[in-house]
Amino acid sequence: MSNLYNDLTQTPRGRKIVLLSVIAAIIIGGWGPNDAKGANEQEFTVVTTDAVTAQFPSINSNTISNNVIAFSTAEQLINKDLDGDGYLASIVLGYYDIRNSKTVYTPHDSIAIPRISNNFISTTEAIGPAPYIPYVFDITSGQAHHISDYVANPVFLTTYSSLDIANGKVAYNYAGALMYYDAITKTNHDLNTQGYGLFGISEKIIVFMKYQDNTCSTVVYYDFQTKTIVDTQLPCLPHYGYMAIDNDKFALTAQENRLGVDLNGDSDTADTVAGYYDMTKKQVFYPKAAINRYAPVDIDGDIMVFATPDDFVGYHDIPLNKTVITNAKINTARLSDMRILGHPVISGNIIAFTTTEDQVNEDLDGDGNIYSRRTVRYYDIANNKTVNTGAISLENVLSIDGNKIAFMTNESLIGAGGTDANGDGDKQDVIIRYVVVGNEIPVPPTASFTAIPTSGEAPLTIQFTDTSTNNPTSWQWDFGDGVTSIQQNPSHTYSTPNINGYTVSLNVSNQAGSDTETKPNYITVTQPNRNPELAPISDKAINENQLLSFNIS
């Protein structure tokens, strides 16, 4: 899913910001009143990380993908000069890898809220007082690709909100022109458009707003397959309208009074409604339900979610043409400009959102009080029920991918009396947590290995050691000399010299998938030393007339 919605959740300009941190160690034990688990042990689990992050805000609907959570943090909060400038003043990019329970802080600036898609993170760095330079961070290689390095002229964004990412492609708005950068092919593409505003990107399309006048916009999108720009000709959508994209559909909001049409069939034209555009049918559809005027919508597959005017979670099942208004209350806090930040997000059959205790007059976190704190909840469509996790979120913006819901909180709000999640001696840091819905879904292993020694004379015996993560259950070694093994930590003898080196690979797998690590020219085997060893000469005296004979072989 991609949900840019005018970037209402972006971090304000400047470095005056409280930062969020992610904890490398997972804390699950001891379920206190503020650290809840479902009544059914397999219903959900709340996991605390050691990752420290920026508080306002560092989570949006695109900050978790493929078991990696991206965030921004500050050097001063983790007490590390990551960029090597001699100061602890920078806001930098970090990520938490759920697959190996590891927090990584990078040396790269992250002024915008990072967005992540399939091991690629997009964000910006700042140079000088105004410009923002977009770049893509490749988690696999650990390298940052600055878009300016691949175009004729440097790319500076006038705001940090003008970019989004999907599968290594970053869409951005530069000086009114729409472009995208492909981090895989390292190419930049100018779509030759002017006067458009970026809304988001998916695997198949980039969606833009084309301004019609001071109050209205229409929607156009770029199709990666046909390499064409398609005008939907949707009339008069509000400039602050929200969209969410999922492959061949995107969800949107529309106001009846601007169109002069009763879209939801309640005999008036005063509502804001959610709709979706089907690219295959080239048609927009509006379900029969009014929505909160300022609340963003979201879509995943064939389910579109929204908040109603009275702040209940609703969804529309597209194949069934069925709209459901649930009994789950959602917190939709207003910003100073009256736009709404809180909104439901969806992945599969799970709709995630926050609710404040005073909304429902319930003690949701189990501390014996009813406050206005935001509590993480989700609605299970398959089982038609609302589930309360008891975990407190500092913001009402959540991110969901698969069965995991990411959010941020303060250490003081975890468990009875708080928790020092990152081990720095206090309980005041803002850190990343996530909810695992249902049983933990196994993740594919990440292959890695070592060998001792890696060079020597033939015959050379090597001890290989598997260091793969995420619990592989089978191993397939290829030693590069025609010999293989299925042992986890095999020993292998190389008999034939190879000064160019044998290439060794290890493929590991479990029920979730497989991964291969290959080390080219890894093992060097040299010829054995065949110089003859001469026997020492005896110190016995030799008669000058004695005939000496030698056998040389």
Coordinates of C-alpha atoms in Angstrom, one line a residue:
M1 CA 0.0 0.0 0.0
S2 CA 1.1 3.5 -0.6
N3 CA -0.6 6.4 1.2
L4 CA 1.0 9.8 0.9
Y5 CA -2.0 11.9 1.5
N6 CA -0.2 15.3 1.3
D7 CA 2.2 14.1 3.9
L8 CA 0.3 15.3 6.9
T9 CA 2.5 13.1 9.0
Q10 CA 5.8 14.5 7.9
T11 CA 8.4 15.8 10.4
P12 CA 8.5 19.6 10.6
R13 CA 11.4 21.3 9.0
G14 CA 14.5 21.7 11.2
R15 CA 16.3 19.5 13.7
K16 CA 14.4 20.6 16.8
I17 CA 12.8 17.2 17.3
V18 CA 12.4 14.5 19.9
L19 CA 13.7 11.3 18.5
L20 CA 12.5 7.7 18.5
S21 CA 14.8 4.7 19.1
V22 CA 14.5 1.1 18.3
I23 CA 15.6 -1.6 20.7
A24 CA 17.7 -4.4 19.4
A25 CA 16.8 -6.8 22.2
I26 CA 13.2 -8.1 22.0
I27 CA 11.4 -7.8 25.3
I28 CA 8.3 -10.0 25.5
G29 CA 8.3 -11.6 29.0
G30 CA 6.4 -10.2 32.0
W31 CA 3.1 -8.9 30.7
G32 CA 2.4 -5.9 32.9
P33 CA -0.7 -3.7 32.8
N34 CA 0.7 -1.6 30.0
D35 CA 2.3 -4.4 28.1
A36 CA -0.6 -6.6 27.2
K37 CA -1.1 -9.9 25.5
G38 CA -4.4 -11.3 24.2
A39 CA -6.5 -13.5 26.4
N40 CA -5.8 -16.2 23.8
E41 CA -2.0 -16.7 23.9
Q42 CA -2.0 -17.0 20.1
E43 CA -4.1 -13.9 19.4
F44 CA -1.3 -11.3 19.4
T45 CA 2.1 -10.5 20.8
V46 CA 3.5 -7.0 21.5
V47 CA 7.3 -6.8 20.9
T48 CA 9.5 -4.1 22.2
T49 CA 12.7 -3.2 20.2
D50 CA 15.7 -1.2 21.3
A51 CA 15.4 1.3 18.3
V52 CA 15.3 5.0 19.3
T53 CA 13.3 7.2 16.9
A54 CA 12.1 10.7 16.3
Q55 CA 8.8 11.3 18.1
F56 CA 6.9 13.8 16.0
P57 CA 6.3 11.9 13.9
S58 CA 8.5 9.0 12.8
I59 CA 5.8 6.6 11.8
N60 CA 3.5 6.7 8.8
S61 CA 1.6 4.1 6.9
N62 CA 4.7 3.2 4.8
T63 CA 7.4 2.6 7.4
I64 CA 7.3 -1.2 7.7
S65 CA 7.8 -3.6 4.8
N66 CA 9.1 -7.2 4.6
N67 CA 9.8 -7.3 8.3
V68 CA 11.9 -4.2 8.4
I69 CA 10.8 -0.9 10.1
A70 CA 12.4 2.3 8.9
F71 CA 12.7 5.4 11.1
S72 CA 14.6 8.6 11.8
T73 CA 16.7 9.2 14.9
A74 CA 19.1 11.7 16.3
E75 CA 22.8 11.3 17.1
Q76 CA 22.4 13.0 20.4
L77 CA 19.8 10.4 21.6
I78 CA 22.0 7.4 20.9
N79 CA 25.2 9.3 21.7
K80 CA 26.9 8.4 18.4
D81 CA 28.6 10.6 15.8
L82 CA 27.4 8.5 12.9
D83 CA 28.3 10.9 10.1
G84 CA 31.7 11.6 11.5
D85 CA 31.4 15.4 11.6
G86 CA 32.6 15.7 15.2
Y87 CA 29.1 16.7 16.5
L88 CA 26.0 14.9 17.8
A89 CA 23.7 17.2 15.9
S90 CA 22.4 15.2 12.9
I91 CA 19.1 13.5 12.3
V92 CA 19.9 10.2 10.6
L93 CA 18.3 7.1 9.1
G94 CA 17.8 3.9 11.0
Y95 CA 16.0 0.7 10.6
Y96 CA 15.0 -2.3 12.7
D97 CA 15.3 -5.8 11.1
I98 CA 12.7 -8.0 12.6
R99 CA 14.2 -11.0 10.9
N100 CA 17.3 -10.9 13.1
S101 CA 16.2 -8.6 15.9
K102 CA 18.8 -6.0 14.9
T103 CA 18.8 -2.3 15.0
V104 CA 21.0 -0.4 12.4
Y105 CA 21.8 3.3 12.6
T106 CA 23.2 4.6 9.3
P107 CA 25.4 7.7 8.8
H108 CA 22.9 9.2 6.4
D109 CA 20.6 12.2 7.0
S110 CA 16.9 11.5 7.2
I111 CA 15.0 14.8 7.3
A112 CA 11.8 13.3 5.8
I113 CA 9.9 10.4 7.4
P114 CA 11.5 7.3 5.8
R115 CA 9.3 5.2 3.5
I116 CA 10.3 1.6 2.9
S117 CA 9.4 -1.0 0.2
N118 CA 11.1 -4.3 -0.3
N119 CA 14.5 -3.5 1.3
F120 CA 14.7 0.0 -0.2
I121 CA 14.2 3.2 1.9
S122 CA 13.5 6.6 0.5
T123 CA 14.1 9.8 2.5
T124 CA 16.0 13.1 2.1
E125 CA 19.0 14.9 3.4
A126 CA 19.4 18.6 3.9
I127 CA 22.2 20.8 2.6
G128 CA 21.9 24.5 3.5
P129 CA 18.8 26.2 4.9
A130 CA 16.2 25.0 2.3
P131 CA 16.9 22.3 -0.2
Y132 CA 16.2 18.6 0.4
I133 CA 18.2 16.1 -1.6
P134 CA 16.3 12.8 -2.1
Y135 CA 18.1 9.5 -1.9
V136 CA 17.5 5.7 -1.7
F137 CA 19.1 3.5 0.9
D138 CA 19.6 -0.1 -0.2
I139 CA 19.4 -2.3 2.9
T140 CA 20.9 -5.3 1.1
S141 CA 24.1 -3.5 0.0
G142 CA 24.2 -0.9 2.8
Q143 CA 24.6 1.8 0.2
A144 CA 22.9 5.2 -0.3
H145 CA 22.0 6.2 -3.9
H146 CA 21.6 10.0 -4.2
I147 CA 19.4 10.8 -7.1
S148 CA 21.5 13.8 -7.9
D149 CA 24.4 11.5 -8.8
Y150 CA 22.4 10.0 -11.7
V151 CA 20.9 13.1 -13.4
A152 CA 22.4 16.0 -15.3
N153 CA 21.4 18.7 -12.8
P154 CA 21.3 18.3 -9.0
V155 CA 17.9 17.5 -7.6
F156 CA 16.7 19.6 -4.8
L157 CA 13.2 19.3 -3.4
T158 CA 11.6 22.4 -2.0
T159 CA 9.7 20.3 0.5
Y160 CA 10.6 17.0 2.1
S161 CA 7.1 15.6 1.4
S162 CA 7.4 15.2 -2.4
L163 CA 8.5 11.6 -2.7
D164 CA 7.3 8.0 -2.3
I165 CA 8.7 4.5 -3.0
A166 CA 7.7 1.1 -4.3
N167 CA 10.0 -1.7 -5.0
G168 CA 13.1 0.4 -5.6
K169 CA 11.3 3.1 -7.7
V170 CA 11.1 6.5 -6.1
A171 CA 8.6 9.0 -7.4
Y172 CA 9.2 12.6 -6.6
N173 CA 8.1 16.1 -7.6
Y174 CA 10.9 18.4 -8.7
A175 CA 10.3 22.0 -9.6
G176 CA 6.7 21.1 -10.6
A177 CA 7.9 18.2 -12.8
L178 CA 7.1 14.6 -12.0
M179 CA 10.0 12.1 -12.1
Y180 CA 11.0 8.7 -10.8
Y181 CA 14.3 7.2 -10.0
D182 CA 14.9 3.4 -10.4
A183 CA 17.4 2.3 -7.7
I184 CA 17.8 -1.1 -9.3
T185 CA 18.8 0.1 -12.7
K186 CA 20.2 3.4 -11.4
T187 CA 18.3 5.5 -14.0
N188 CA 16.2 8.6 -13.6
H189 CA 13.1 9.2 -15.7
D190 CA 11.4 12.6 -16.4
L191 CA 7.7 12.2 -17.1
N192 CA 7.6 15.5 -18.9
T193 CA 4.7 16.9 -16.8
Q194 CA 4.2 20.3 -15.1
G195 CA 1.7 21.5 -12.6
Y196 CA 1.1 18.2 -10.9
G197 CA 1.3 17.1 -7.3
L198 CA 2.5 13.7 -6.3
F199 CA 0.2 11.4 -4.3
G200 CA 2.0 8.0 -4.4
I201 CA 3.5 5.1 -6.2
S202 CA 2.8 1.3 -6.4
E203 CA 4.4 -1.5 -8.4
K204 CA 2.3 -0.6 -11.4
I205 CA 1.5 3.1 -11.3
I206 CA 2.4 6.6 -10.0
V207 CA -0.6 8.7 -9.1
F208 CA -0.6 12.5 -9.4
M209 CA -3.1 15.3 -8.8
K210 CA -3.5 17.8 -11.7
Y211 CA -4.7 21.2 -10.5
Q212 CA -7.8 22.5 -12.3
D213 CA -8.3 25.7 -10.3
N214 CA -8.0 27.1 -6.8
T215 CA -10.3 24.5 -5.3
C216 CA -10.4 21.5 -7.6
S217 CA -8.0 18.8 -8.9
T218 CA -8.3 15.8 -11.0
V219 CA -6.3 12.6 -11.0
V220 CA -3.8 11.3 -13.5
Y221 CA -1.4 8.3 -13.3
Y222 CA 1.6 7.0 -15.0
D223 CA 1.4 3.3 -16.1
F224 CA 4.8 1.6 -15.9
Q225 CA 3.8 -1.2 -18.3
T226 CA 2.5 1.1 -21.1
K227 CA 4.8 4.0 -20.3
T228 CA 1.9 6.4 -20.7
I229 CA 0.1 9.0 -18.6
V230 CA -3.6 8.3 -18.2
D231 CA -6.1 11.1 -17.3
T232 CA -8.9 9.6 -15.2
Q233 CA -11.0 12.8 -15.9
L234 CA -12.4 12.6 -12.3
P235 CA -14.0 15.9 -11.7
C236 CA -13.2 18.4 -8.9
L237 CA -11.5 16.4 -6.2
P238 CA -10.3 18.6 -3.2
H239 CA -6.7 19.6 -3.2
Y240 CA -6.3 18.0 0.3
G241 CA -8.0 14.9 -0.8
Y242 CA -6.4 11.6 0.3
M243 CA -5.4 8.6 -1.8
A244 CA -4.0 5.1 -1.2
I245 CA -2.7 3.0 -4.0
D246 CA -2.6 -0.8 -4.3
N247 CA -1.6 -2.1 -7.8
D248 CA -4.6 -1.9 -10.1
K249 CA -6.8 0.2 -7.8
F250 CA -6.5 3.4 -5.8
A251 CA -8.8 4.8 -3.1
L252 CA -9.7 8.5 -2.9
T253 CA -12.0 10.9 -1.2
A254 CA -14.6 13.2 -2.8
Q255 CA -17.0 15.9 -1.6
E256 CA -20.6 15.8 -2.8
N257 CA -21.1 19.5 -2.6
R258 CA -18.2 20.1 -5.1
L259 CA -19.7 17.7 -7.5
G260 CA -23.3 18.5 -6.9
V261 CA -24.1 14.8 -6.7
D262 CA -25.6 12.6 -4.0
L263 CA -22.9 9.9 -4.1
N264 CA -23.9 7.8 -1.1
G265 CA -27.7 7.8 -1.6
D266 CA -28.8 9.6 1.5
S267 CA -30.7 12.3 -0.4
D268 CA -28.3 15.2 0.3
T269 CA -25.1 16.5 -1.2
A270 CA -23.4 17.4 2.1
D271 CA -21.2 14.4 2.6
T272 CA -17.6 13.4 2.0
V273 CA -17.3 9.9 0.6
A274 CA -14.6 7.4 -0.1
G275 CA -14.3 5.9 -3.6
Y276 CA -11.9 3.8 -5.6
Y277 CA -10.8 3.9 -9.2
D278 CA -10.4 0.6 -11.0
M279 CA -7.6 1.0 -13.7
T280 CA -8.8 -2.1 -15.5
K281 CA -12.3 -0.8 -15.9
K282 CA -11.2 2.9 -16.2
Q283 CA -14.1 3.8 -13.8
V284 CA -14.6 5.2 -10.3
F285 CA -16.9 3.6 -7.8
Y286 CA -18.4 5.2 -4.6
P287 CA -19.7 2.9 -1.9
K288 CA -22.8 4.0 0.0
A289 CA -21.1 5.4 3.1
A290 CA -20.1 8.8 4.3
I291 CA -16.6 9.3 5.8
N292 CA -14.8 11.7 8.0
R293 CA -14.0 14.7 5.8
Y294 CA -10.4 14.9 6.7
A295 CA -9.5 11.3 7.4
P296 CA -7.2 9.5 5.0
V297 CA -8.4 6.3 3.4
D298 CA -6.4 3.1 2.8
I299 CA -6.7 0.1 0.5
D300 CA -5.1 -3.3 0.3
G301 CA -6.2 -5.8 -2.3
D302 CA -10.0 -5.6 -2.5
I303 CA -10.6 -4.0 0.8
M304 CA -10.9 -0.2 1.3
V305 CA -11.0 1.2 4.9
F306 CA -12.0 4.6 6.2
A307 CA -13.3 6.4 9.3
T308 CA -16.9 7.5 9.5
P309 CA -18.0 11.1 10.4
D310 CA -18.6 9.9 14.0
D311 CA -15.2 8.1 14.2
F312 CA -16.0 4.5 13.7
V313 CA -13.9 2.2 11.5
G314 CA -15.5 1.2 8.3
Y315 CA -14.5 -0.9 5.3
H316 CA -15.8 -1.8 1.9
D317 CA -15.4 -5.2 0.3
I318 CA -15.1 -4.6 -3.4
P319 CA -15.9 -8.1 -4.8
L320 CA -18.9 -8.4 -2.6
N321 CA -19.9 -4.7 -3.0
K322 CA -20.5 -4.7 0.7
T323 CA -19.9 -1.8 3.1
V324 CA -19.5 -2.5 6.8
I325 CA -19.4 0.0 9.7
T326 CA -17.8 -1.7 12.7
N327 CA -18.3 -0.9 16.4
A328 CA -14.7 0.0 16.7
K329 CA -14.0 3.6 17.7
I330 CA -10.9 5.3 16.1
N331 CA -9.0 8.3 17.2
T332 CA -8.9 11.0 14.5
A333 CA -7.0 13.9 16.2
R334 CA -7.0 17.2 14.4
L335 CA -4.0 19.2 13.6
S336 CA -3.9 23.0 14.0
D337 CA -5.0 23.5 10.4
M338 CA -8.0 21.2 11.1
R339 CA -6.8 18.3 8.9
I340 CA -7.0 14.9 10.5
L341 CA -4.0 12.8 11.2
G342 CA -5.5 9.6 12.6
H343 CA -6.8 7.0 10.2
P344 CA -7.2 3.2 9.8
V345 CA -4.6 1.2 7.8
I346 CA -5.1 -2.3 6.4
S347 CA -3.1 -5.4 5.5
G348 CA -5.0 -8.5 4.5
N349 CA -7.9 -8.9 6.9
I350 CA -6.4 -6.8 9.7
I351 CA -7.4 -3.1 10.1
A352 CA -5.1 -1.2 12.5
F353 CA -5.9 2.0 14.3
T354 CA -5.7 3.8 17.7
T355 CA -8.4 4.5 20.2
T356 CA -8.3 6.7 23.3
E357 CA -9.6 5.4 26.6
D358 CA -11.9 8.4 27.1
Q359 CA -13.5 7.8 23.7
V360 CA -14.9 4.4 24.9
N361 CA -14.8 5.1 28.6
E362 CA -12.7 2.0 29.2
D363 CA -9.3 1.2 30.8
L364 CA -7.7 -0.1 27.7
D365 CA -4.1 -0.4 29.0
G366 CA -5.0 -2.0 32.3
D367 CA -3.5 0.6 34.6
G368 CA -6.7 1.3 36.5
N369 CA -7.2 4.7 35.0
I370 CA -9.0 6.2 32.0
Y371 CA -6.8 8.7 30.1
S372 CA -6.7 10.2 26.7
R373 CA -3.7 8.0 25.7
R374 CA -3.8 6.3 22.3
T375 CA -4.1 2.6 22.5
V376 CA -3.2 0.3 19.6
R377 CA -6.1 -1.8 18.4
Y378 CA -7.1 -3.8 15.4
Y379 CA -10.2 -5.1 13.7
D380 CA -10.2 -8.7 12.5
I381 CA -12.4 -8.8 9.4
A382 CA -12.3 -12.6 9.2
N383 CA -13.6 -13.0 12.8
N384 CA -15.7 -9.8 12.9
K385 CA -14.2 -8.5 16.1
T386 CA -12.1 -5.7 17.6
V387 CA -9.0 -6.6 19.5
N388 CA -7.4 -4.4 22.1
T389 CA -3.6 -4.8 22.5
G390 CA -3.2 -2.6 25.6
A391 CA -0.1 -1.1 24.1
I392 CA 0.1 2.7 24.1
S393 CA 1.2 4.7 21.0
L394 CA 2.4 8.3 21.1
E395 CA 0.8 9.0 17.7
N396 CA -2.4 7.8 16.1
V397 CA -0.6 6.9 12.9
L398 CA 0.3 3.2 12.6
S399 CA 2.1 1.2 9.9
I400 CA 1.0 -2.3 9.0
D401 CA 2.5 -5.0 6.7
G402 CA 1.4 -8.6 6.8
N403 CA 0.6 -9.5 10.3
K404 CA 2.8 -6.8 12.0
I405 CA 1.7 -3.4 13.2
A406 CA 4.5 -0.9 13.9
F407 CA 4.2 2.1 16.2
M408 CA 6.2 4.2 18.6
T409 CA 5.9 4.8 22.3
N410 CA 7.8 6.0 25.4
E411 CA 9.7 3.6 27.6
S412 CA 7.8 5.1 30.6
L413 CA 4.6 3.7 29.1
I414 CA 5.8 0.1 28.8
G415 CA 5.0 -2.2 31.7
A416 CA 4.4 -1.3 35.3
G417 CA 6.9 1.4 36.2
G418 CA 8.3 1.7 32.7
T419 CA 11.1 -0.3 30.8
D420 CA 14.6 0.7 29.9
A421 CA 14.3 -0.9 26.5
N422 CA 17.6 0.3 25.0
G423 CA 19.7 -0.2 28.1
D424 CA 20.9 3.4 28.5
G425 CA 20.0 3.7 32.2
D426 CA 16.7 5.7 31.8
K427 CA 13.1 5.0 30.9
Q428 CA 12.4 8.2 28.9
D429 CA 13.4 7.3 25.3
V430 CA 10.9 7.0 22.4
I431 CA 11.2 3.6 20.9
I432 CA 9.7 1.4 18.2
R433 CA 7.4 -1.4 19.1
Y434 CA 5.3 -3.7 17.0
V435 CA 2.3 -6.1 17.3
V436 CA 2.4 -9.5 15.8
V437 CA -1.2 -10.6 15.0
G438 CA -1.7 -14.3 15.5
N439 CA 1.1 -16.8 15.6
E440 CA 4.4 -15.5 14.5
I441 CA 4.8 -16.1 10.8
P442 CA 8.3 -17.7 10.1
V443 CA 10.5 -15.5 7.9
P444 CA 13.0 -16.9 5.3
P445 CA 16.5 -17.4 6.6
T446 CA 19.4 -15.1 5.6
A447 CA 22.4 -17.2 4.5
S448 CA 25.9 -16.5 5.8
F449 CA 29.0 -18.6 6.6
T450 CA 32.7 -18.6 7.6
A451 CA 35.6 -20.9 6.8
I452 CA 38.9 -21.6 8.6
P453 CA 41.4 -21.5 7.0
T454 CA 40.8 -19.9 3.6
S455 CA 44.1 -20.6 2.0
G456 CA 46.9 -23.1 2.2
E457 CA 48.7 -26.0 0.4
A458 CA 47.0 -29.0 -1.1
P459 CA 45.6 -31.1 0.3
L460 CA 43.8 -28.4 2.4
T461 CA 41.1 -29.3 4.9
I462 CA 38.6 -26.5 5.6
Q463 CA 36.1 -26.2 8.5
F464 CA 33.0 -24.4 7.3
T465 CA 30.6 -22.9 9.8
D466 CA 27.0 -21.9 9.1
T467 CA 26.2 -18.4 10.6
S468 CA 22.8 -18.0 8.9
T469 CA 20.0 -16.2 10.8
N470 CA 16.2 -16.9 11.1
N471 CA 16.5 -20.6 11.9
P472 CA 17.2 -22.5 8.8
T473 CA 16.3 -26.1 8.8
S474 CA 18.2 -27.4 5.8
W475 CA 21.6 -26.6 4.2
Q476 CA 23.1 -27.2 0.8
W477 CA 26.8 -26.5 0.4
D478 CA 28.6 -26.2 -3.0
F479 CA 32.4 -26.2 -2.4
G480 CA 33.2 -25.2 -6.0
D481 CA 35.2 -28.4 -6.8
G482 CA 32.2 -30.6 -7.7
V483 CA 31.6 -31.7 -4.1
T484 CA 28.5 -30.8 -2.1
S485 CA 27.2 -31.3 1.4
I486 CA 23.9 -31.1 3.3
Q487 CA 25.6 -30.9 6.8
Q488 CA 25.2 -27.7 8.7
N489 CA 28.9 -27.3 9.6
P490 CA 30.8 -29.6 7.2
S491 CA 34.6 -30.2 6.9
H492 CA 35.9 -30.5 3.4
T493 CA 39.4 -31.3 1.9
Y494 CA 40.6 -29.7 -1.3
S495 CA 43.0 -32.0 -3.1
T496 CA 43.6 -30.0 -6.3
P497 CA 45.4 -26.6 -6.3
N498 CA 43.5 -23.5 -7.5
I499 CA 45.4 -20.3 -7.1
N500 CA 42.4 -18.3 -8.5
G501 CA 40.3 -19.6 -5.7
Y502 CA 37.3 -21.9 -5.3
T503 CA 33.9 -20.2 -5.2
V504 CA 31.8 -21.5 -2.3
S505 CA 28.0 -21.1 -1.9
L506 CA 25.6 -22.0 0.9
N507 CA 21.8 -22.3 0.3
V508 CA 19.7 -22.4 3.5
S509 CA 16.0 -22.8 3.8
N510 CA 13.1 -23.2 6.2
Q511 CA 9.3 -23.4 5.8
A512 CA 9.1 -19.7 4.9
G513 CA 11.7 -19.7 2.1
S514 CA 15.4 -19.9 1.2
D515 CA 18.4 -17.7 0.7
T516 CA 21.9 -18.2 -0.8
E517 CA 25.2 -16.6 0.0
T518 CA 28.0 -17.0 -2.6
K519 CA 31.7 -16.1 -1.9
P520 CA 33.6 -15.9 -5.2
N521 CA 37.2 -17.1 -5.2
Y522 CA 36.9 -17.7 -1.5
I523 CA 39.3 -20.7 -0.9
T524 CA 42.8 -20.5 -2.4
V525 CA 44.7 -23.8 -2.7
T526 CA 48.4 -23.7 -3.7
Q527 CA 50.8 -26.4 -4.9
P528 CA 52.6 -28.3 -2.2
N529 CA 56.3 -27.4 -1.7
R530 CA 58.2 -30.2 -3.6
N531 CA 61.8 -28.9 -3.2
P532 CA 64.0 -31.9 -2.2
E533 CA 65.3 -31.9 1.3
L534 CA 69.1 -32.8 1.4
A535 CA 70.3 -34.9 4.2
P536 CA 72.7 -33.2 6.6
I537 CA 76.4 -33.9 5.9
S538 CA 78.0 -36.1 8.5
D539 CA 80.8 -34.5 10.6
K540 CA 82.9 -37.7 10.2
A541 CA 86.2 -37.1 8.5
I542 CA 86.4 -38.1 4.8
N543 CA 89.7 -39.6 3.5
E544 CA 91.0 -37.5 0.6
N545 CA 91.4 -40.7 -1.4
Q546 CA 87.9 -42.0 -0.7
L547 CA 85.5 -42.2 -3.7
L548 CA 82.2 -40.5 -3.0
S549 CA 79.0 -41.4 -4.8
F550 CA 75.5 -39.7 -4.8
N551 CA 72.1 -40.8 -5.9
I552 CA 70.0 -37.8 -7.1
S553 CA 66.3 -38.3 -7.5

